[in-house]
Short mmCIF file of C-alpha atoms in Angstrom, two decimals:
data_model
loop_
_atom_site.label_atom_id
_atom_site.label_comp_id
_atom_site.label_asym_id
_atom_site.label_seq_id
_atom_site.Cartn_x
_atom_site.Cartn_y
_atom_site.Cartn_z
CA UNK A 985 116.81 51.44 96.41
CA UNK A 986 115.95 47.88 95.46
CA UNK A 987 117.10 44.51 96.51
CA UNK A 988 119.47 43.07 99.08
CA UNK A 989 122.93 44.74 99.92
CA UNK A 990 125.91 43.36 101.48
CA UNK A 991 126.99 45.16 104.55
CA UNK A 992 129.31 46.99 105.22
CA UNK A 993 127.74 49.17 102.32
CA UNK A 994 128.79 52.36 101.01
CA UNK A 995 126.47 54.53 98.85
CA UNK A 996 127.33 57.96 97.36
CA UNK A 997 124.31 60.25 97.87
CA UNK A 998 122.24 61.67 95.21
CA UNK A 999 122.72 65.44 94.25
CA UNK A 1000 119.26 66.47 94.56
CA UNK A 1001 118.91 65.11 98.04
CA UNK A 1002 116.60 67.52 99.84
CA UNK A 1003 114.13 67.35 102.94
CA UNK A 1004 111.58 64.81 102.30
CA UNK A 1005 113.63 62.38 100.31
CA UNK A 1006 113.48 58.65 101.57
CA UNK A 1007 116.19 55.98 100.86
CA UNK A 1008 115.46 52.76 101.57
CA UNK A 1009 118.13 50.07 102.16
CA UNK A 1010 117.53 46.42 102.29
CA UNK A 1011 119.76 43.76 103.09
CA UNK A 1012 121.27 41.25 105.90
CA UNK A 1013 123.36 41.57 108.91
CA UNK A 1014 126.13 39.09 108.62
CA UNK A 1015 125.59 36.28 110.56
CA UNK A 1016 127.64 36.47 113.75
CA UNK A 1017 128.32 40.05 113.28
CA UNK A 1018 129.13 42.27 116.55
CA UNK A 1019 129.00 45.42 114.24
CA UNK A 1020 128.00 46.54 110.70
CA UNK A 1021 127.64 50.07 108.97
CA UNK A 1022 125.90 52.00 106.17
CA UNK A 1023 127.90 54.99 105.07
CA UNK A 1024 125.77 57.73 102.84
CA UNK A 1025 128.92 59.20 101.08
CA UNK A 1026 129.39 62.90 99.81
CA UNK A 1027 131.87 61.42 97.29
CA UNK A 1028 133.43 58.54 95.70
CA UNK A 1029 136.92 58.84 97.04
CA UNK A 1030 138.54 56.79 99.58
CA UNK A 1031 138.48 59.25 102.42
CA UNK A 1032 135.12 60.85 101.67
CA UNK A 1033 133.21 62.60 103.75
CA UNK A 1034 130.13 60.83 105.34
CA UNK A 1035 126.79 62.75 105.67
CA UNK A 1036 125.80 59.75 107.42
CA UNK A 1037 127.38 56.94 109.20
CA UNK A 1038 124.77 54.33 110.86
CA UNK A 1039 126.46 51.71 112.79
CA UNK A 1040 124.45 49.06 114.41
CA UNK A 1041 126.55 47.44 117.33
CA UNK A 1042 125.15 44.26 118.53
CA UNK A 1043 128.32 43.93 120.77
CA UNK A 1044 127.11 47.23 122.66
CA UNK A 1045 122.98 46.93 122.04
CA UNK A 1046 123.37 50.36 120.36
CA UNK A 1047 122.84 52.43 117.34
CA UNK A 1048 125.75 54.75 116.58
CA UNK A 1049 125.14 57.84 114.24
CA UNK A 1050 127.65 60.05 113.16
CA UNK A 1051 129.06 62.34 110.25
CA UNK A 1052 132.48 63.12 108.72
CA UNK A 1053 133.22 66.86 107.34
CA UNK A 1054 136.37 67.87 105.98
CA UNK A 1055 138.30 64.58 106.85
CA UNK A 1056 136.90 64.87 110.56
CA UNK A 1057 134.35 62.92 112.69
CA UNK A 1058 131.69 64.83 114.26
CA UNK A 1059 130.45 64.13 117.78
CA UNK A 1060 128.57 60.42 117.84
CA UNK A 1061 124.90 60.15 119.06
CA UNK A 1062 123.80 56.90 120.36
CA UNK A 1063 120.33 55.24 120.48
CA UNK A 1064 119.32 52.84 122.75
CA UNK A 1065 117.58 49.50 121.51
CA UNK A 1066 118.68 47.44 118.82
CA UNK A 1067 116.53 46.03 116.27
CA UNK A 1068 119.36 43.86 114.38
CA UNK A 1069 120.20 40.37 114.77
CA UNK A 1070 123.07 38.61 113.29
CA UNK A 1071 122.17 36.65 110.16
CA UNK A 1072 118.65 38.38 109.76
CA UNK A 1073 117.54 40.34 106.89
CA UNK A 1074 116.49 44.26 107.58
CA UNK A 1075 114.71 47.10 105.81
CA UNK A 1076 116.11 50.35 106.76
CA UNK A 1077 114.35 53.61 105.91
CA UNK A 1078 116.21 57.03 105.89
CA UNK A 1079 114.48 60.08 105.63
CA UNK A 1080 116.19 63.45 105.23
CA UNK A 1081 114.76 66.37 107.01
CA UNK A 1082 115.87 70.29 106.82
#
């Protein structure tokens, strides 16, 4: 995916997504943002399930990952460290595995 995207941003996954597929998302963190998210959705609907909810939280210095299946959120995974700053661009690479 080329070019910058506004965040929060939602994107529907390609049907041919398989192990080894790389998605590149470029954007800018909103100035003075405490949090933002990128959602990889399984459909276009308002209440679509999410294969990935990627949620950097500058106010907690953590990146939270989650998914939503059949309308229910899964267990959050939290990663320490935060490579994002308000008002700064980012380049995010998501690599699909089995």
